[in-house]
Short mmCIF file of C-alpha atoms in Angstrom, two decimals:
data_model
loop_
_atom_site.label_atom_id
_atom_site.label_comp_id
_atom_site.label_asym_id
_atom_site.label_seq_id
_atom_site.Cartn_x
_atom_site.Cartn_y
_atom_site.Cartn_z
CA GLU A 697 -8.35 6.73 11.48
CA THR A 698 -8.26 6.89 7.68
CA GLY A 699 -11.98 6.57 6.98
CA VAL A 700 -11.60 2.97 5.78
CA THR A 701 -12.68 0.18 8.11
CA GLN A 702 -12.18 -3.55 7.76
CA THR A 703 -13.76 -6.46 9.57
CA PRO A 704 -12.80 -8.82 11.00
CA ARG A 705 -9.34 -7.69 12.08
CA HIS A 706 -8.21 -11.29 12.61
CA LEU A 707 -9.48 -14.51 11.05
CA VAL A 708 -8.44 -18.13 11.42
CA MET A 709 -10.00 -20.60 9.02
CA GLY A 710 -9.58 -24.12 7.84
CA MET A 711 -9.01 -24.99 4.22
CA THR A 712 -12.60 -26.15 3.77
CA ASN A 713 -14.24 -23.10 5.34
CA LYS A 714 -16.01 -20.22 3.61
CA LYS A 715 -15.60 -16.75 5.04
CA SER A 716 -15.89 -13.14 3.88
CA LEU A 717 -13.84 -10.04 4.54
CA LYS A 718 -15.63 -6.71 4.65
CA CYS A 719 -14.38 -3.24 3.83
CA GLU A 720 -16.27 0.03 4.19
CA GLN A 721 -15.11 3.50 3.25
CA HIS A 722 -16.67 6.70 4.58
CA LEU A 723 -14.82 9.07 2.25
CA GLY A 724 -17.16 9.26 -0.73
CA HIS A 725 -14.54 7.67 -2.97
CA ASN A 726 -15.28 6.01 -6.31
CA ALA A 727 -12.51 3.41 -6.42
CA MET A 728 -11.74 0.54 -4.06
CA TYR A 729 -8.92 -2.01 -3.96
CA TRP A 730 -7.93 -5.31 -2.37
CA TYR A 731 -4.23 -5.96 -1.67
CA LYS A 732 -2.42 -8.94 -0.21
CA GLN A 733 0.55 -8.19 2.07
CA SER A 734 2.92 -11.08 2.78
CA ALA A 735 6.17 -10.90 4.72
CA LYS A 736 9.23 -9.87 2.68
CA LYS A 737 7.14 -9.35 -0.48
CA PRO A 738 5.75 -6.21 -2.09
CA LEU A 739 2.07 -5.48 -1.71
CA GLU A 740 0.21 -7.43 -4.35
CA LEU A 741 -2.77 -5.77 -5.98
CA MET A 742 -5.60 -8.28 -6.24
CA PHE A 743 -8.68 -6.41 -7.44
CA VAL A 744 -9.70 -2.89 -8.40
CA TYR A 745 -13.23 -1.56 -8.58
CA SER A 746 -14.15 1.79 -10.10
CA LEU A 747 -17.74 2.98 -9.77
CA GLU A 748 -18.68 -0.52 -8.62
CA GLU A 749 -17.28 -2.18 -11.76
CA ARG A 750 -14.25 -4.44 -11.62
CA VAL A 751 -11.47 -2.92 -13.71
CA GLU A 752 -8.51 -5.03 -12.66
CA ASN A 753 -8.06 -8.65 -11.72
CA ASN A 754 -4.42 -9.55 -11.34
CA SER A 755 -4.60 -13.27 -12.08
CA VAL A 756 -5.98 -14.02 -8.65
CA PRO A 757 -7.05 -17.63 -7.99
CA SER A 758 -10.79 -18.22 -8.17
CA ARG A 759 -10.88 -19.19 -4.49
CA PHE A 760 -10.90 -15.39 -3.93
CA SER A 761 -14.12 -13.77 -5.10
CA PRO A 762 -14.67 -10.00 -4.75
CA GLU A 763 -17.99 -8.22 -4.55
CA CYS A 764 -18.72 -4.49 -4.67
CA PRO A 765 -22.44 -3.92 -4.06
CA ASN A 766 -22.04 -0.12 -3.89
CA SER A 767 -19.28 2.47 -3.88
CA SER A 768 -18.90 2.34 -0.09
CA HIS A 769 -18.60 -1.40 0.44
CA LEU A 770 -16.23 -4.07 -0.79
CA PHE A 771 -16.16 -7.73 0.12
CA LEU A 772 -13.69 -10.52 -0.44
CA HIS A 773 -15.28 -13.96 -0.31
CA LEU A 774 -12.92 -16.79 0.56
CA HIS A 775 -13.37 -20.54 0.01
CA THR A 776 -11.12 -23.59 0.01
CA LEU A 777 -8.04 -21.50 0.76
CA GLN A 778 -4.51 -22.83 1.03
CA PRO A 779 -1.99 -22.23 3.85
CA GLU A 780 0.03 -19.97 1.53
CA ASP A 781 -2.96 -17.62 1.43
CA SER A 782 -2.20 -16.63 5.02
CA ALA A 783 -1.39 -12.92 4.92
CA LEU A 784 -2.61 -9.45 5.79
CA TYR A 785 -5.38 -8.39 3.42
CA LEU A 786 -5.65 -4.65 2.98
CA CYS A 787 -8.50 -2.69 1.53
CA ALA A 788 -7.96 0.79 0.11
CA SER A 789 -9.99 3.48 -1.58
CA SER A 790 -9.26 6.55 -3.68
CA GLN A 791 -11.28 9.44 -5.07
CA GLU A 792 -10.91 8.10 -8.60
CA GLN A 793 -9.10 5.14 -10.14
CA GLY A 794 -5.84 6.49 -11.52
CA GLY A 795 -2.12 6.68 -11.00
CA ARG A 796 -2.13 10.19 -9.47
CA GLU A 797 -4.57 9.30 -6.74
CA THR A 798 -3.73 8.90 -3.07
CA GLN A 799 -4.99 5.62 -1.72
CA TYR A 800 -6.42 5.44 1.79
CA PHE A 801 -5.90 2.10 3.50
CA GLY A 802 -7.82 0.24 6.13
CA PRO A 803 -6.04 -1.51 9.02
CA GLY A 804 -6.26 -4.90 7.32
CA THR A 805 -7.52 -8.36 8.14
CA ARG A 806 -4.84 -10.78 9.29
CA LEU A 807 -5.79 -14.16 7.89
CA LEU A 808 -4.39 -17.50 9.02
CA VAL A 809 -5.31 -20.59 7.02
CA LEU A 810 -4.74 -23.88 8.81
CA ALA B 708 6.33 -2.59 -16.66
CA GLN B 709 7.48 -0.43 -13.80
CA SER B 710 9.33 -1.71 -10.74
CA VAL B 711 10.57 -0.37 -7.41
CA THR B 712 13.67 -1.32 -5.44
CA GLN B 713 14.18 -0.58 -1.78
CA LEU B 714 17.65 -1.91 -1.13
CA ASP B 715 17.56 -1.57 2.66
CA SER B 716 15.15 -3.95 4.35
CA GLN B 717 16.03 -2.64 7.82
CA VAL B 718 17.53 0.67 8.96
CA PRO B 719 18.39 1.29 12.64
CA VAL B 720 18.93 4.94 13.58
CA PHE B 721 19.58 6.68 16.86
CA GLU B 722 16.95 9.11 18.07
CA GLU B 723 17.48 12.69 16.82
CA ALA B 724 19.88 11.48 14.09
CA PRO B 725 19.13 12.04 10.39
CA VAL B 726 17.88 9.25 8.19
CA GLU B 727 17.66 8.49 4.49
CA LEU B 728 15.60 5.63 3.09
CA ARG B 729 16.51 4.73 -0.45
CA CYS B 730 14.15 4.07 -3.33
CA ASN B 731 14.97 3.44 -6.97
CA TYR B 732 12.49 2.78 -9.73
CA SER B 733 12.51 1.66 -13.32
CA SER B 734 10.07 2.76 -15.96
CA SER B 735 10.15 3.60 -19.63
CA VAL B 736 7.58 6.39 -19.26
CA SER B 737 6.97 9.28 -16.89
CA VAL B 738 6.03 8.32 -13.36
CA TYR B 739 4.23 9.38 -10.24
CA LEU B 740 6.07 8.51 -7.00
CA PHE B 741 4.79 7.91 -3.48
CA TRP B 742 6.03 7.12 0.00
CA TYR B 743 3.64 5.37 2.37
CA VAL B 744 4.21 4.53 6.05
CA GLN B 745 2.77 1.59 7.96
CA TYR B 746 2.75 1.77 11.76
CA PRO B 747 2.37 -1.48 13.71
CA ASN B 748 -1.06 -3.07 13.35
CA GLN B 749 -2.24 -0.38 10.97
CA GLY B 750 -2.77 0.07 7.26
CA LEU B 751 -0.62 2.24 5.01
CA GLN B 752 -0.77 6.03 5.21
CA LEU B 753 0.52 8.50 2.62
CA LEU B 754 3.64 10.42 3.67
CA LEU B 755 4.15 12.36 0.45
CA LYS B 756 3.91 12.09 -3.31
CA TYR B 757 5.51 13.53 -6.43
CA LEU B 758 3.24 14.23 -9.39
CA SER B 759 5.04 17.04 -11.21
CA GLY B 760 6.79 20.36 -10.63
CA SER B 761 9.35 20.87 -7.88
CA THR B 762 11.52 17.81 -7.39
CA LEU B 763 11.71 18.38 -3.63
CA VAL B 764 8.53 17.21 -2.00
CA LYS B 765 7.63 17.84 1.62
CA GLY B 766 5.34 15.51 3.48
CA ILE B 767 3.88 14.93 6.89
CA ASN B 768 5.82 14.41 10.12
CA GLY B 769 8.87 16.32 8.87
CA PHE B 770 9.71 13.95 6.02
CA GLU B 771 10.78 15.05 2.55
CA ALA B 772 11.86 13.31 -0.63
CA GLU B 773 13.67 14.36 -3.76
CA PHE B 774 12.84 13.12 -7.24
CA ASN B 775 15.99 12.56 -9.28
CA LYS B 776 15.08 11.62 -12.83
CA SER B 777 18.62 10.98 -14.03
CA GLN B 778 19.27 8.55 -11.19
CA THR B 779 15.70 7.22 -11.18
CA SER B 780 15.56 7.70 -7.42
CA PHE B 781 13.11 9.06 -4.88
CA HIS B 782 14.92 8.87 -1.54
CA LEU B 783 13.11 9.77 1.67
CA ARG B 784 14.83 11.90 4.31
CA LYS B 785 14.26 13.31 7.75
CA PRO B 786 16.81 15.53 9.52
CA SER B 787 16.03 14.32 13.04
CA VAL B 788 14.03 11.18 13.82
CA HIS B 789 11.83 10.48 16.79
CA ILE B 790 10.82 7.25 18.51
CA SER B 791 7.37 7.61 16.94
CA ASP B 792 8.92 7.26 13.47
CA THR B 793 9.45 3.55 14.08
CA ALA B 794 7.46 1.95 11.26
CA GLU B 795 7.74 0.32 7.87
CA TYR B 796 8.13 2.63 4.90
CA PHE B 797 7.05 1.74 1.37
CA CYS B 798 8.03 3.44 -1.85
CA ALA B 799 5.56 3.09 -4.73
CA VAL B 800 5.39 4.13 -8.37
CA SER B 801 2.68 4.44 -10.98
CA VAL B 802 3.16 5.33 -14.62
CA GLN B 803 1.52 8.15 -16.55
CA ASN B 804 -0.16 5.79 -18.96
CA PHE B 805 -3.92 5.78 -19.11
CA GLY B 806 -5.19 2.26 -18.68
CA ASN B 807 -2.19 0.99 -16.76
CA GLU B 808 -1.91 3.23 -13.75
CA LYS B 809 -1.79 0.79 -10.87
CA LEU B 810 0.55 1.38 -7.94
CA THR B 811 3.62 -0.85 -7.77
CA PHE B 812 5.16 -1.11 -4.31
CA GLY B 813 8.64 -1.89 -3.08
CA THR B 814 9.31 -4.52 -0.43
CA GLY B 815 9.52 -1.94 2.33
CA THR B 816 12.16 -0.63 4.75
CA ARG B 817 11.72 -1.17 8.45
CA LEU B 818 12.95 1.90 10.33
CA THR B 819 13.88 1.28 13.95
CA ILE B 820 14.68 4.22 16.18
CA ILE B 821 17.15 3.52 18.97
CA PRO B 822 16.67 5.62 22.12
#
């Protein structure tokens, strides 16, 4: 138990659906992250929030829309996804946003797009 | 931009044998280095990290790693592995450059312990 929870743990959706992934951290951290983990590829950083402001957006398609309503919660809204978006989506948090910081990861949401 | 190479995608090791998982990085500036472990159906967990100081870093579960600047390596070692060490191990690097300090991960090494 790392103090970072993600729901749902598994999600199957069609290409026309709209769904949201939720992440909650109970560690009092100021930075939160979304990563995409695909087989045989390095973790891809998607979004970074620091003090509820987006500080990084790594050229992610607009069909992924993040939301950070407060420092404890992070959402990833999904719409009109493609089959290649199937992956494990990991949320992480750290005390501050910076290269020295340890990131604490949630268990992930395994997404399958049909 | 920095990058990380983990040459071994899979490493099988007999129980109680030693193991070394290799990690090489490239960067034009000073770096911070990390090893994370991912057990089945879980997220990543920090094993150890190098920020500065002693080049030999000790982590959890009996793992250690040595930062070698001349060889740009940060190999992970354990003298005697256990079945519970079966997992995927990720090396990661960030650069000491304010404004561009994101973590860059390698592709991972799957460690399988053979009873």
